[in-house]
Coordinates of C-alpha atoms in Angstrom, one line a residue:
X1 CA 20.2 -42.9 28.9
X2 CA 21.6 -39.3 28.7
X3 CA 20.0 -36.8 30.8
X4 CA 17.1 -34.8 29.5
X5 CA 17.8 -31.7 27.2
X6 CA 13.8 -30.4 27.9
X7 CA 12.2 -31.4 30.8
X8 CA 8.7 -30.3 31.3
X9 CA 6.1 -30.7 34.3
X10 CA 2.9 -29.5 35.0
X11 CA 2.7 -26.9 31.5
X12 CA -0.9 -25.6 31.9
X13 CA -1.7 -22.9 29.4
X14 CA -4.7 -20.3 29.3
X15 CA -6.2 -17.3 28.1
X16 CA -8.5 -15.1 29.8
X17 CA -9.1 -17.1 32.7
X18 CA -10.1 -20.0 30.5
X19 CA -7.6 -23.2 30.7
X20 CA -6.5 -24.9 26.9
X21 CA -3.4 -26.9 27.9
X22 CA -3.8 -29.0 31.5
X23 CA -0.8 -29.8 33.0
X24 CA 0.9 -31.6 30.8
X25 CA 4.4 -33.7 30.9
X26 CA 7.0 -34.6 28.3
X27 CA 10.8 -34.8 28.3
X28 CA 13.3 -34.5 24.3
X29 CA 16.8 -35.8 24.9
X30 CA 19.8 -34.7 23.0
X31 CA 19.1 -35.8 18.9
X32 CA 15.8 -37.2 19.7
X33 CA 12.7 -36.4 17.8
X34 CA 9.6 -36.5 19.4
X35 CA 6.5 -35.5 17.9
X36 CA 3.8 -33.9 19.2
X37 CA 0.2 -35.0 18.0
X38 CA -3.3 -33.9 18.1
X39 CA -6.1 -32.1 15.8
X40 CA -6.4 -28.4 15.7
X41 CA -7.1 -27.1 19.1
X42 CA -5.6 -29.9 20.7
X43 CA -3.1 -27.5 22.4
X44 CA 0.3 -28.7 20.9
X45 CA 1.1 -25.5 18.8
X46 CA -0.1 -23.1 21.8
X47 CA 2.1 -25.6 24.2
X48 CA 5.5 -25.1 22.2
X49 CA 5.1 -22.1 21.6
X50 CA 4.7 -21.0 25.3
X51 CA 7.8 -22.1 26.1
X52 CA 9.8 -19.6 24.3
X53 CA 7.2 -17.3 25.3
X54 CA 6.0 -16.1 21.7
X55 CA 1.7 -16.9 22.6
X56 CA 0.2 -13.6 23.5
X57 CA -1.9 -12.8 26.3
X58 CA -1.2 -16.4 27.7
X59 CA -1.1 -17.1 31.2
X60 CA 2.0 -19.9 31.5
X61 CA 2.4 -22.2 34.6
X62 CA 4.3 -25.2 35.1
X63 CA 8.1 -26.0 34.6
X64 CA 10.3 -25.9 31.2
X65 CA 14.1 -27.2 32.7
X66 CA 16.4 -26.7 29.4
X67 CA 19.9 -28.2 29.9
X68 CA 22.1 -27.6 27.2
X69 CA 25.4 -28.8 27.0
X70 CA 27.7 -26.7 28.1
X71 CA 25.3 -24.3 29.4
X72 CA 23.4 -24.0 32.4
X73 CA 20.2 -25.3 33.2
X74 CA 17.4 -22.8 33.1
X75 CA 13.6 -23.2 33.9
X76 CA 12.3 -21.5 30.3
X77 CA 8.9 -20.5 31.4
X78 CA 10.9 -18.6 34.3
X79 CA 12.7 -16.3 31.6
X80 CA 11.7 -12.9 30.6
X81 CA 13.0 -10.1 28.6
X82 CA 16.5 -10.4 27.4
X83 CA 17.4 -13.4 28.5
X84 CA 14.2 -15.6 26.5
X85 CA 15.6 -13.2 23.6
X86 CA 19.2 -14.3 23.8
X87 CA 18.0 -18.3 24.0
X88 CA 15.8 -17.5 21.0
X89 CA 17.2 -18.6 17.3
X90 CA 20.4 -19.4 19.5
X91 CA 19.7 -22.7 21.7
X92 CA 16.1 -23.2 20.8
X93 CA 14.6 -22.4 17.0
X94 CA 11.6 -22.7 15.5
X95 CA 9.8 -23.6 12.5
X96 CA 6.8 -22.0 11.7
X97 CA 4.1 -23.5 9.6
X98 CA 3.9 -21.3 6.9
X99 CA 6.4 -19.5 5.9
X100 CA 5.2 -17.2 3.4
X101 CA 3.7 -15.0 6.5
X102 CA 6.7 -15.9 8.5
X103 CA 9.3 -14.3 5.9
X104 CA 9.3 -10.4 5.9
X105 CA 8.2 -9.9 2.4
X106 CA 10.4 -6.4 2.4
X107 CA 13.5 -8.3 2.4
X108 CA 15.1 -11.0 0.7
X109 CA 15.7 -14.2 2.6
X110 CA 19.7 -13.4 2.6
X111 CA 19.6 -10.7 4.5
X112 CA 16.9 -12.3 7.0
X113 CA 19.2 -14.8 7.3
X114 CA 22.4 -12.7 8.0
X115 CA 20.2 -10.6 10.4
X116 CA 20.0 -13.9 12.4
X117 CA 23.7 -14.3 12.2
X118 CA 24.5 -10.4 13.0
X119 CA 22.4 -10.5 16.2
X120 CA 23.4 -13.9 17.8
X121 CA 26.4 -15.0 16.6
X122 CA 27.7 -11.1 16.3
X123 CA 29.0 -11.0 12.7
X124 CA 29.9 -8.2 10.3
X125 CA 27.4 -7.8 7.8
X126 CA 29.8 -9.1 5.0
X127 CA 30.3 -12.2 7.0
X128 CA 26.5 -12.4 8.0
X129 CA 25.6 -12.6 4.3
X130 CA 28.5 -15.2 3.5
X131 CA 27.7 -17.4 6.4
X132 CA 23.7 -16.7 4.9
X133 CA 24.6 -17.8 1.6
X134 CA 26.5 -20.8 3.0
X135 CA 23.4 -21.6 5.3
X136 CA 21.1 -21.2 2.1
X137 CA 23.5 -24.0 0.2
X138 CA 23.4 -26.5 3.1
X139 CA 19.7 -26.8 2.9
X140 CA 19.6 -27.2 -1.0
X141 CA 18.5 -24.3 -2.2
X142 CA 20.0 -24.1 -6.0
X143 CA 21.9 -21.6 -6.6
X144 CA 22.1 -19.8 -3.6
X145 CA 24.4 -16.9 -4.2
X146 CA 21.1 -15.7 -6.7
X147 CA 18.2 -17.2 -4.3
X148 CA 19.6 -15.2 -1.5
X149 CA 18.8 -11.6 -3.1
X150 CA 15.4 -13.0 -4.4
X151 CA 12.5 -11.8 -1.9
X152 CA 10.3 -14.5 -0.2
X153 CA 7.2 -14.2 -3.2
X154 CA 10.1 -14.7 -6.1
X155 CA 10.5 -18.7 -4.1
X156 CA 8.4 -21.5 -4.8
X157 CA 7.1 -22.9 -1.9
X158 CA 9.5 -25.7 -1.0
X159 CA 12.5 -23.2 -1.3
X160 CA 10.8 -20.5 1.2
X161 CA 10.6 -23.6 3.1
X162 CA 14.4 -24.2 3.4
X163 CA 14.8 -20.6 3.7
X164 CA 13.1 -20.7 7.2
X165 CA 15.2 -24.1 7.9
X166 CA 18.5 -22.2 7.1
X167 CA 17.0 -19.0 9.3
X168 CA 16.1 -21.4 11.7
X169 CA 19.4 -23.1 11.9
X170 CA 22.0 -20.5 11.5
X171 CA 22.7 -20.2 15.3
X172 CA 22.9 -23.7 15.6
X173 CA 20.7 -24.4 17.9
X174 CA 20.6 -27.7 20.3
X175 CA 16.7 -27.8 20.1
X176 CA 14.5 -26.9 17.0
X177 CA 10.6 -26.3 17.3
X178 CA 9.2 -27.2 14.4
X179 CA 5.3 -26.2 13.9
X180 CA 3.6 -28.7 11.2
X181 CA 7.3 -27.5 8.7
X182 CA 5.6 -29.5 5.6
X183 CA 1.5 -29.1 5.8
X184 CA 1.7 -26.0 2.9
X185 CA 3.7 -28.1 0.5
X186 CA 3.6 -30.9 -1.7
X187 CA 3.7 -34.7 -0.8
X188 CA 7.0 -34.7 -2.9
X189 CA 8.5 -31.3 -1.1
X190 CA 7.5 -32.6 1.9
X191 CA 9.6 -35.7 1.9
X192 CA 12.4 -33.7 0.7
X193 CA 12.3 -31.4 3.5
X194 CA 11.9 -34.1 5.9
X195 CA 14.6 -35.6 4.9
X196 CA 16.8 -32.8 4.9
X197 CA 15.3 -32.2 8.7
X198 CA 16.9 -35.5 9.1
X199 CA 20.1 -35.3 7.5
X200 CA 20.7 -32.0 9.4
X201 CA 19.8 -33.5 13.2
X202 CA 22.0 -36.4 12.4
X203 CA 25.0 -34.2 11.4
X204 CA 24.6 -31.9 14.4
X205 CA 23.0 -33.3 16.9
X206 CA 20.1 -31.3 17.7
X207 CA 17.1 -32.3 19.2
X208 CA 13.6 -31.9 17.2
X209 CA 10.1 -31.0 18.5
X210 CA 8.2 -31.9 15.2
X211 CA 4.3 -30.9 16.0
X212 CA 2.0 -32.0 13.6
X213 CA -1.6 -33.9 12.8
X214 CA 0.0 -35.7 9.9
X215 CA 0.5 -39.1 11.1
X216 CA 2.1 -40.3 8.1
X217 CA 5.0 -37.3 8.1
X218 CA 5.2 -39.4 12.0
X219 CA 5.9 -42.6 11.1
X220 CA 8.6 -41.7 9.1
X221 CA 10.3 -39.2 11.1
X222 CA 10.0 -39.4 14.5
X223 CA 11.3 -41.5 17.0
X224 CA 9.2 -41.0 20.3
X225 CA 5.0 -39.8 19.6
X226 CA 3.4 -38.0 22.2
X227 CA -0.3 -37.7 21.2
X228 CA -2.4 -34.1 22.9
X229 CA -6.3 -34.1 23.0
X230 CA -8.3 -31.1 24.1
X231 CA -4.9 -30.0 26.2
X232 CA -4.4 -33.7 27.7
X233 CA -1.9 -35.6 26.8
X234 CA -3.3 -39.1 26.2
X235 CA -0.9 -41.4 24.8
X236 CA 3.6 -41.3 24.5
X237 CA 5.8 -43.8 23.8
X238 CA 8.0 -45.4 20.8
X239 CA 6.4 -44.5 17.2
X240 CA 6.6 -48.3 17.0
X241 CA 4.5 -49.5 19.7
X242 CA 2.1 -46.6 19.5
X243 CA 1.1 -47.1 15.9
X244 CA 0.9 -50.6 16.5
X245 CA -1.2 -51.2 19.6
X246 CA -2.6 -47.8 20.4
X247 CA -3.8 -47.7 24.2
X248 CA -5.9 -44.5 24.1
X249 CA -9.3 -44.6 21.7
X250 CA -8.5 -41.2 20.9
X251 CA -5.0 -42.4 19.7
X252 CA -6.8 -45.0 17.8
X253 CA -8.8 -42.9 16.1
X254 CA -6.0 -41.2 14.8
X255 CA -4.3 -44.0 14.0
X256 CA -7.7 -45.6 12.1
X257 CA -8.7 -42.3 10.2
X258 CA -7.0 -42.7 6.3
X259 CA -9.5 -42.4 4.0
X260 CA -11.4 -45.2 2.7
X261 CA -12.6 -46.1 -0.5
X262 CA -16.4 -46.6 -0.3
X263 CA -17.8 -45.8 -3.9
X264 CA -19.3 -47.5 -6.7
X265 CA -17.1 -48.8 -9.0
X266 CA -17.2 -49.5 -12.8
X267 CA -18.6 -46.9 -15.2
X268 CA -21.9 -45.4 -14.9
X269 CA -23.9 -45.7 -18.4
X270 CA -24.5 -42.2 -20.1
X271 CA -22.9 -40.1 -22.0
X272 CA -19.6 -38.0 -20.1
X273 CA -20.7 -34.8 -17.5
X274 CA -17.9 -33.2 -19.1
X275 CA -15.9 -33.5 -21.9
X276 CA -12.5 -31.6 -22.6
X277 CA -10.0 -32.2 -25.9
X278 CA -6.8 -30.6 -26.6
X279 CA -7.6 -28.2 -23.7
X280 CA -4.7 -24.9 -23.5
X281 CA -4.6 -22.5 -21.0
X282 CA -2.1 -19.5 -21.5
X283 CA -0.7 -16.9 -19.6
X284 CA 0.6 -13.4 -21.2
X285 CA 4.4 -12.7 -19.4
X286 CA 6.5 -9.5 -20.2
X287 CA 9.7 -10.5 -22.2
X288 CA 12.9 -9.7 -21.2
X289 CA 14.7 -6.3 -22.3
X290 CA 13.8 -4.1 -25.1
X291 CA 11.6 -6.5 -26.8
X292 CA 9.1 -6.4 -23.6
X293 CA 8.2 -3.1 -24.8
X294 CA 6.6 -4.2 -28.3
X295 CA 5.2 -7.7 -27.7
X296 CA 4.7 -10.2 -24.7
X297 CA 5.0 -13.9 -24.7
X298 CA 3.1 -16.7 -23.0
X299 CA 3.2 -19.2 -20.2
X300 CA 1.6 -22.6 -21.3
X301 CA -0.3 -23.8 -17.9
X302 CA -2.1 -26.4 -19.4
X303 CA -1.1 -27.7 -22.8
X304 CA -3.0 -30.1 -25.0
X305 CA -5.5 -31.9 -22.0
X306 CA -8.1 -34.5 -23.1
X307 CA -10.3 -36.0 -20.2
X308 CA -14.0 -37.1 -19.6
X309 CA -16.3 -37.1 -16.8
X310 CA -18.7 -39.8 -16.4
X311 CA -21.9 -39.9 -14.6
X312 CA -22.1 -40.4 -11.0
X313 CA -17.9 -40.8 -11.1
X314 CA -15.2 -39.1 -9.9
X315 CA -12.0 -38.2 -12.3
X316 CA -9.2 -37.3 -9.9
X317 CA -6.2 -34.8 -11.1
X318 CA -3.2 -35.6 -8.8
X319 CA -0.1 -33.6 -8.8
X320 CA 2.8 -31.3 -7.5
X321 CA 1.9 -27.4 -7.2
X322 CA 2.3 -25.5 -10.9
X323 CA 1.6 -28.6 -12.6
X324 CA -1.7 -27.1 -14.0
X325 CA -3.9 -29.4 -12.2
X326 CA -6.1 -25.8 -10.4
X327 CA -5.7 -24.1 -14.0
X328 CA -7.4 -27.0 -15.6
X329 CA -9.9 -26.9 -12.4
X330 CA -10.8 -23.1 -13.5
X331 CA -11.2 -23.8 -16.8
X332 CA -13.5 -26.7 -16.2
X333 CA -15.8 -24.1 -14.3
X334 CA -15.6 -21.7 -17.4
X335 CA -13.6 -18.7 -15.5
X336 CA -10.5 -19.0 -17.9
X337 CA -10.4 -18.7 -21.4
X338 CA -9.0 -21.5 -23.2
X339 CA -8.3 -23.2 -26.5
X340 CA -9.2 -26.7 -27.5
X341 CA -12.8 -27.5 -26.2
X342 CA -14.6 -28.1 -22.7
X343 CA -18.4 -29.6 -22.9
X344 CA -20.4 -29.5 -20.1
X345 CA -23.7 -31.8 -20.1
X346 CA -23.1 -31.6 -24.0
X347 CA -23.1 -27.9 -24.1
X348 CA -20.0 -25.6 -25.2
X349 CA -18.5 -23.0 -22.5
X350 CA -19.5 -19.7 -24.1
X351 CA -16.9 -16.7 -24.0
X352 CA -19.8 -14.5 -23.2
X353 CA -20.2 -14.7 -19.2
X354 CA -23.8 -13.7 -19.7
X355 CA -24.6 -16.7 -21.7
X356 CA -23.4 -19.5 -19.2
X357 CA -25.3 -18.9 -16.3
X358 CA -27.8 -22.3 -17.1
X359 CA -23.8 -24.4 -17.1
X360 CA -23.2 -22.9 -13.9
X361 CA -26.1 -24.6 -12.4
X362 CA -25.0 -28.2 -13.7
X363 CA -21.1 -27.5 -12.4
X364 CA -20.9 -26.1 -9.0
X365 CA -17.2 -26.0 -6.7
X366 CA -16.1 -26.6 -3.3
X367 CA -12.7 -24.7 -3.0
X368 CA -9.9 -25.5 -0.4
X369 CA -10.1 -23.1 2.4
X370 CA -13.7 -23.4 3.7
X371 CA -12.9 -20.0 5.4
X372 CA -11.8 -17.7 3.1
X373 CA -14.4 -19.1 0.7
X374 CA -17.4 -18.1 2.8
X375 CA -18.4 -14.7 3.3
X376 CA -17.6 -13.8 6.6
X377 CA -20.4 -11.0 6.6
X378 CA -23.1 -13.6 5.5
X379 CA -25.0 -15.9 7.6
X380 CA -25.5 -19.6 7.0
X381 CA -29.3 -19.1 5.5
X382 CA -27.3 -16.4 3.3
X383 CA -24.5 -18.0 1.9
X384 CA -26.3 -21.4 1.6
X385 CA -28.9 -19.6 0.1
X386 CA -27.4 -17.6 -2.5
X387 CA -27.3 -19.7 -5.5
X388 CA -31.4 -19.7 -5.7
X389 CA -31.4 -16.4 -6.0
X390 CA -29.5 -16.4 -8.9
X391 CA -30.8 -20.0 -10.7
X392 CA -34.2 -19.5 -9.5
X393 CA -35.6 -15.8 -8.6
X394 CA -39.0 -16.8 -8.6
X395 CA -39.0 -19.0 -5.0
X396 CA -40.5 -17.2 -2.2
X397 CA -38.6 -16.1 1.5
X398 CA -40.2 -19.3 3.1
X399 CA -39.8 -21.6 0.3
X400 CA -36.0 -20.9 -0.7
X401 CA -35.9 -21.0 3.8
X402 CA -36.8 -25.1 3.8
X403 CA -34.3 -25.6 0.8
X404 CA -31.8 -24.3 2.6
X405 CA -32.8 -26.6 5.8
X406 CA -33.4 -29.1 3.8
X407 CA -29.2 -29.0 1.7
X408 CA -27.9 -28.8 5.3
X409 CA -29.9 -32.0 6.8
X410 CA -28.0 -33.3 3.2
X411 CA -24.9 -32.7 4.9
X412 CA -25.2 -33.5 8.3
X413 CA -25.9 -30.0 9.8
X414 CA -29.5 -29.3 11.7
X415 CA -31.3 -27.0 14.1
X416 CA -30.8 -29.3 16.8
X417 CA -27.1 -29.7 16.6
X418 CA -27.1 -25.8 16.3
X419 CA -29.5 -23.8 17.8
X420 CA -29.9 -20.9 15.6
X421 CA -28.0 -22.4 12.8
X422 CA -29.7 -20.0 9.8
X423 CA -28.8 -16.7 11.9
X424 CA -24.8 -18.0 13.0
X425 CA -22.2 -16.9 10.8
X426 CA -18.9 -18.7 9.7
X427 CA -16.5 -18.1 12.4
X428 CA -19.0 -19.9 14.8
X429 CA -18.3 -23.4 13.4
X430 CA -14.8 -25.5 13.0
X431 CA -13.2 -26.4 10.0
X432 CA -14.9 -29.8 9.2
X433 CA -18.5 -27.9 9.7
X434 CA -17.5 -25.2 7.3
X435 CA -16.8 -27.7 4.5
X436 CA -19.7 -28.8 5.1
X437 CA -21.7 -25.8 4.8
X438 CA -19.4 -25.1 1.5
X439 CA -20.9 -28.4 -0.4
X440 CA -24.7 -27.7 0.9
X441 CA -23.8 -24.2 -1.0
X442 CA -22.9 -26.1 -3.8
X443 CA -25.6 -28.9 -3.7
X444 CA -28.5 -26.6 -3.1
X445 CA -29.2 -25.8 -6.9
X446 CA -28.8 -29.0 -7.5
X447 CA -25.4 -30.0 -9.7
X448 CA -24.6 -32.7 -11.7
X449 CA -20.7 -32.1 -11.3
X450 CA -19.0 -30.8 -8.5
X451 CA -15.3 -29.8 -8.9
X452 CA -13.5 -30.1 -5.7
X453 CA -10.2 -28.2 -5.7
X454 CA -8.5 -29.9 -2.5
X455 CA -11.3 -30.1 -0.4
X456 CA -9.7 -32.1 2.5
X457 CA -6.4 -30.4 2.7
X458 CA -6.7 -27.6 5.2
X459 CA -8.2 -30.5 7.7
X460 CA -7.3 -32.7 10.2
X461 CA -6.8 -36.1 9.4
X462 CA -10.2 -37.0 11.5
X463 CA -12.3 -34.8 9.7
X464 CA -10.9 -35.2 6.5
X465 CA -12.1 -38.5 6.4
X466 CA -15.6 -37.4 7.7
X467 CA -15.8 -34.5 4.7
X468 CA -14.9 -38.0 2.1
X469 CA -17.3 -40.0 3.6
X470 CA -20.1 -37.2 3.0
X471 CA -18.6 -36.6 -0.3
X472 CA -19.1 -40.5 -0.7
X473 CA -22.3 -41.1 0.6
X474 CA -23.8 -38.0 -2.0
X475 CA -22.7 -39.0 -4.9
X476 CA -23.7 -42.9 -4.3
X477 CA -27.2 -41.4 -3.4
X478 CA -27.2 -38.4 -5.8
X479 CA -25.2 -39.7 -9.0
X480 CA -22.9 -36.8 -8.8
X481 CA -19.6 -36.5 -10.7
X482 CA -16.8 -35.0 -9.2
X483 CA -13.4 -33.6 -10.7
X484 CA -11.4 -34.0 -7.7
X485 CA -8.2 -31.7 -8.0
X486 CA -5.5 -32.3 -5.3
X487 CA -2.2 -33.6 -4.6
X488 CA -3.0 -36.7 -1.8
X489 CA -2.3 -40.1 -3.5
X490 CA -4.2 -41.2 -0.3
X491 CA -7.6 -39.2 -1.3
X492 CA -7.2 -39.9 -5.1
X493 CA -7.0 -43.9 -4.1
X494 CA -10.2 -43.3 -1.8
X495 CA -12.1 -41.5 -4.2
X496 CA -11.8 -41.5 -7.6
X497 CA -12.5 -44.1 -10.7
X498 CA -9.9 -42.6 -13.2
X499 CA -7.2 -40.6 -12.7
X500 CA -4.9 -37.9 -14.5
X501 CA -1.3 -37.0 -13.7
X502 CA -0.1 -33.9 -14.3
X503 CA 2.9 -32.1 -14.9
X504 CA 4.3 -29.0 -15.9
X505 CA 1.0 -28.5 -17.7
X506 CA 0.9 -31.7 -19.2
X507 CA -1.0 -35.0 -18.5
X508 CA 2.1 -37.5 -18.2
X509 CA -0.5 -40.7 -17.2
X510 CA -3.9 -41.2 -17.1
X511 CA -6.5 -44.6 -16.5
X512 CA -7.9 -46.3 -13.7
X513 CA -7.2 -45.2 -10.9
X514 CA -6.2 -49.4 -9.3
X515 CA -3.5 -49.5 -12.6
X516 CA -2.2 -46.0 -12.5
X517 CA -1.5 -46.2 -8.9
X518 CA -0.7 -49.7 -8.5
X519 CA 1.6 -50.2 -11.5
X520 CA 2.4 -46.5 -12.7
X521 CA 4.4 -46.3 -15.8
X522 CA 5.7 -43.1 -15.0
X523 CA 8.7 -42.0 -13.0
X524 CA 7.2 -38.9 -12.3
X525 CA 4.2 -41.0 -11.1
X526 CA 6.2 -43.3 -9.2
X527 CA 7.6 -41.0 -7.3
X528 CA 4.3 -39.1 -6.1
X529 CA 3.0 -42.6 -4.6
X530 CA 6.2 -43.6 -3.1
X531 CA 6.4 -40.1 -1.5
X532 CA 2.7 -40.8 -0.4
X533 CA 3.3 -43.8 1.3

């Protein structure tokens, strides 16, 4: 076997005195890809990135022996200054996770490209931006000679993707960090990018540090799996043999945490929670040239939807980002206007706000991001709290107080877990607890529809099958309905009874959720499972 390209011994990491990463081991040789696996606060981000020296405020120990060929070896975490800057972008890169923050947004992504070819490899700036172009083209990007002037906000997701790839690679570097590359996109996108990961370390050799909690995105990629808990690593070996006969119970937890189907199935009796026909959502866009100044047109987001939610069932509404599939979700909830017509509990969504506050009782929402969705300046008695103040004014301090209690014991959260729980604010709790504390806000007024716009997505693997298993559990016990928007194949086959594929605004399949799945008709389907699986 070749010699190690990274060899490191004894990386312990910490902050403030306080110890996160605890001596840990691993060794990538030249064109291997190892991934590097864990839950959030595992330590696996904080450990790659320490290496090049980009974690502030950390206190680094251990050994980091990088032996390029051609090059000397050097001990990385014994760099400073200039010489960490001159390795940086040129014999080690890195991927960052999402790379609409990572992009300057006062730039376009040609000239932060070139910049990366003016500074290491010491080009003019007309062949910096020829060499960007060209680096643009060779991850995919249409049209690159016109992507390369847009700024990172004029790119869909997937293409400011590639844009880091190409920024990443332009100084062709032997080693490439790459920090969860695929977790803000699409399951679609991010096969296509791992692919395209894959067809560049074949052609040039380089060696890949993929770090990520997807275990799927593993399997397919990597060669070697080295698995991180609480700054330990547990578990490393072959993808193969790992996945297969995990040693480590932590590693089998991993390994056993898809989400499972555990709902009731058939269709309840009753007539439909909500009801939508010939739903149309539009968007006024300025036109192009003179005209612009006399009239707009319209962007169709959703065009022509028909769908019904049963009682105590969940519709699922699978598909890629700007397939209308959140548009429809904010329609459903009556905060977009809309043609066609949307029933809820056989009542019609009134285009006077004042008149819908009794519908907003029967359809509550769980967004995404439990984090940005709470209030970071409310406590937990607050922001659980909230909705009787609005739906019913008339309960007292101590009586709306054991509601409260009473929609957190719902989902799993009490005193004695967390001593002081009413009083603690968001921050104080991880992501898994904050979702939860998002559906007690939801369930406390008592819903008979809950629409969940990607509630699982912005978690690990672990807790995303804890946050099903409550969602699970409610409605068998409650007879909720949920309109479950998101675009995991995986959750849709765990949760839902029917489901709706959409795209470009339009439903292109719909029906059980066993025959769309198992048998799509659909290309477009048919590819979103096979990317899935």
């Amino acid at each position: 076997m070749s010699a190690p390209l990274l060899d490191v011994r004894g990386l312990r990491v910490g902050f403030g005195g306080r110890e996160v990463v605890h001596g840990i081991d691993f060794t990538i040789r030249p064109g291997e890809k190892l991934a590097l696996v864990g839950e959030s606060g595992s330590g696996k981000t904080v450990s790659a990135l320490s290496l090049l020296g980009l974690v502030q405020g950390a206190q680094v120990h251990g050994q980091a022996r990088f032996a390029p060929a051609g090059g000397p070896e050097r001990d990385l975490l014994a760099l400073r200054g200039r010489e960490l800057q001159a390795l940086r972008g040129r014999e080690i890169a890195m991927i960052f996770q999402e790379p609409m923050t990572a992009l300057n947004p006062l730039y376009t992504v040609g000239d932060q490209v070139a910049e990366v070819l003016q500074l290491k490899e010491g080009l003019t700036k007309r062949e910096a931006w020829d060499a960007a172009v060209q680096a643009l083209r060779s991850t995919g990007i249409p049209e690159p000679e016109r992507r390369a002037m847009a700024y990172p906000h004029q790119l869909s997701g997937g293409q400011r993707q590639r844009a880091m790839i190409a920024m990443a690679l332009a100084g062709k570097p032997q080693l490439l960090l790459a920090d969860e590359p695929t977790t803000a996109l699409d399951v679609t996108l991010r096969g296509q990018i791992l692919d395209l990961l894959g067809e560049i370390q074949s052609r040039t050799g380089m060696a890949i540090l993929l770090i990520t909690h997807d275990l799927n995105l593993v399997r397919r990629f990597a060669d070697r799996v080295a698995v991180m808990e609480q700054g330990v690593l547990v578990e490393e070996g072959a993808v193969e043999g790992v996945f297969a006969a995990p040693r480590h119970p932590y590693t089998r937890r991993l390994v056993d945490s898809r989400p499972e189907r555990a709902v009731e199935e058939g269709r309840a009796p009753g007539e439909p929670v909500m009801r939508g026909h010939a739903v149309r959502v539009s968007y006024p866009v300025p036109r192009p040239g003179v005209r612009g100044w006399f009239s707009r047109g319209e962007f169709v987001a959703v065009q022509g939807a028909d769908f019904e939610v049963p009682p105590g069932r969940t519709l699922g509404v699978v598909g890629e980002s700007g397939s209308g599939k959140s548009t429809l979700a904010l329609a459903a909830l009556g905060l977009l206007p809309h043609d066609g017509t949307l029933d809820v509990a056989g009542r019609r969504w009134d285009p006077r706000a004042s008149h819908n506050r009794a519908l907003r009782r029967v359809v509550q929402v769980v967004f995404q991001d439990p984090f940005s969705s709470l209030s970071p300046r409310m406590t937990v008695e607050e922001i659980v709290g909230e909705g009787l103040l609005v739906h019913e004014p008339a309960l007292d301090a101590g009586a709306r107080r054991e509601r409260v209690l009473a929609a957190l014991g719902d989902v799993g959260l009490s005193e004695a877990q967390f001593p002081g729980l009413l009083a603690r604010y968001p921050h104080e709790f991880s992501g898994g607890q904050r979702q939860r504390l998002a559906v007690a806000r939801a369930l406390i007024v008592q819903p008979r529809l809950l629409v969940l716009d990607e509630p699982t997505s912005a978690l690990d693997v672990t807790i995303q099958k804890q946050v099903l298993g409550l969602l699970q559990r409610l409605q068998r016990e409650r007879g909720l309905s949920y309109l479950l928007i998101t675009h995991d194949v995986e959750v849709i086959r765990a949760m839902a009874h029917e489901v709706l594929v959409m795209k470009d605004g339009r439903i292109v399949e719909s029906g059980p959720v066993d025959a769309v799945l198992s048998q799509p008709r659909e290309a477009y389907t048919r590819i979103l499972v096979a990317a899935a699986g």
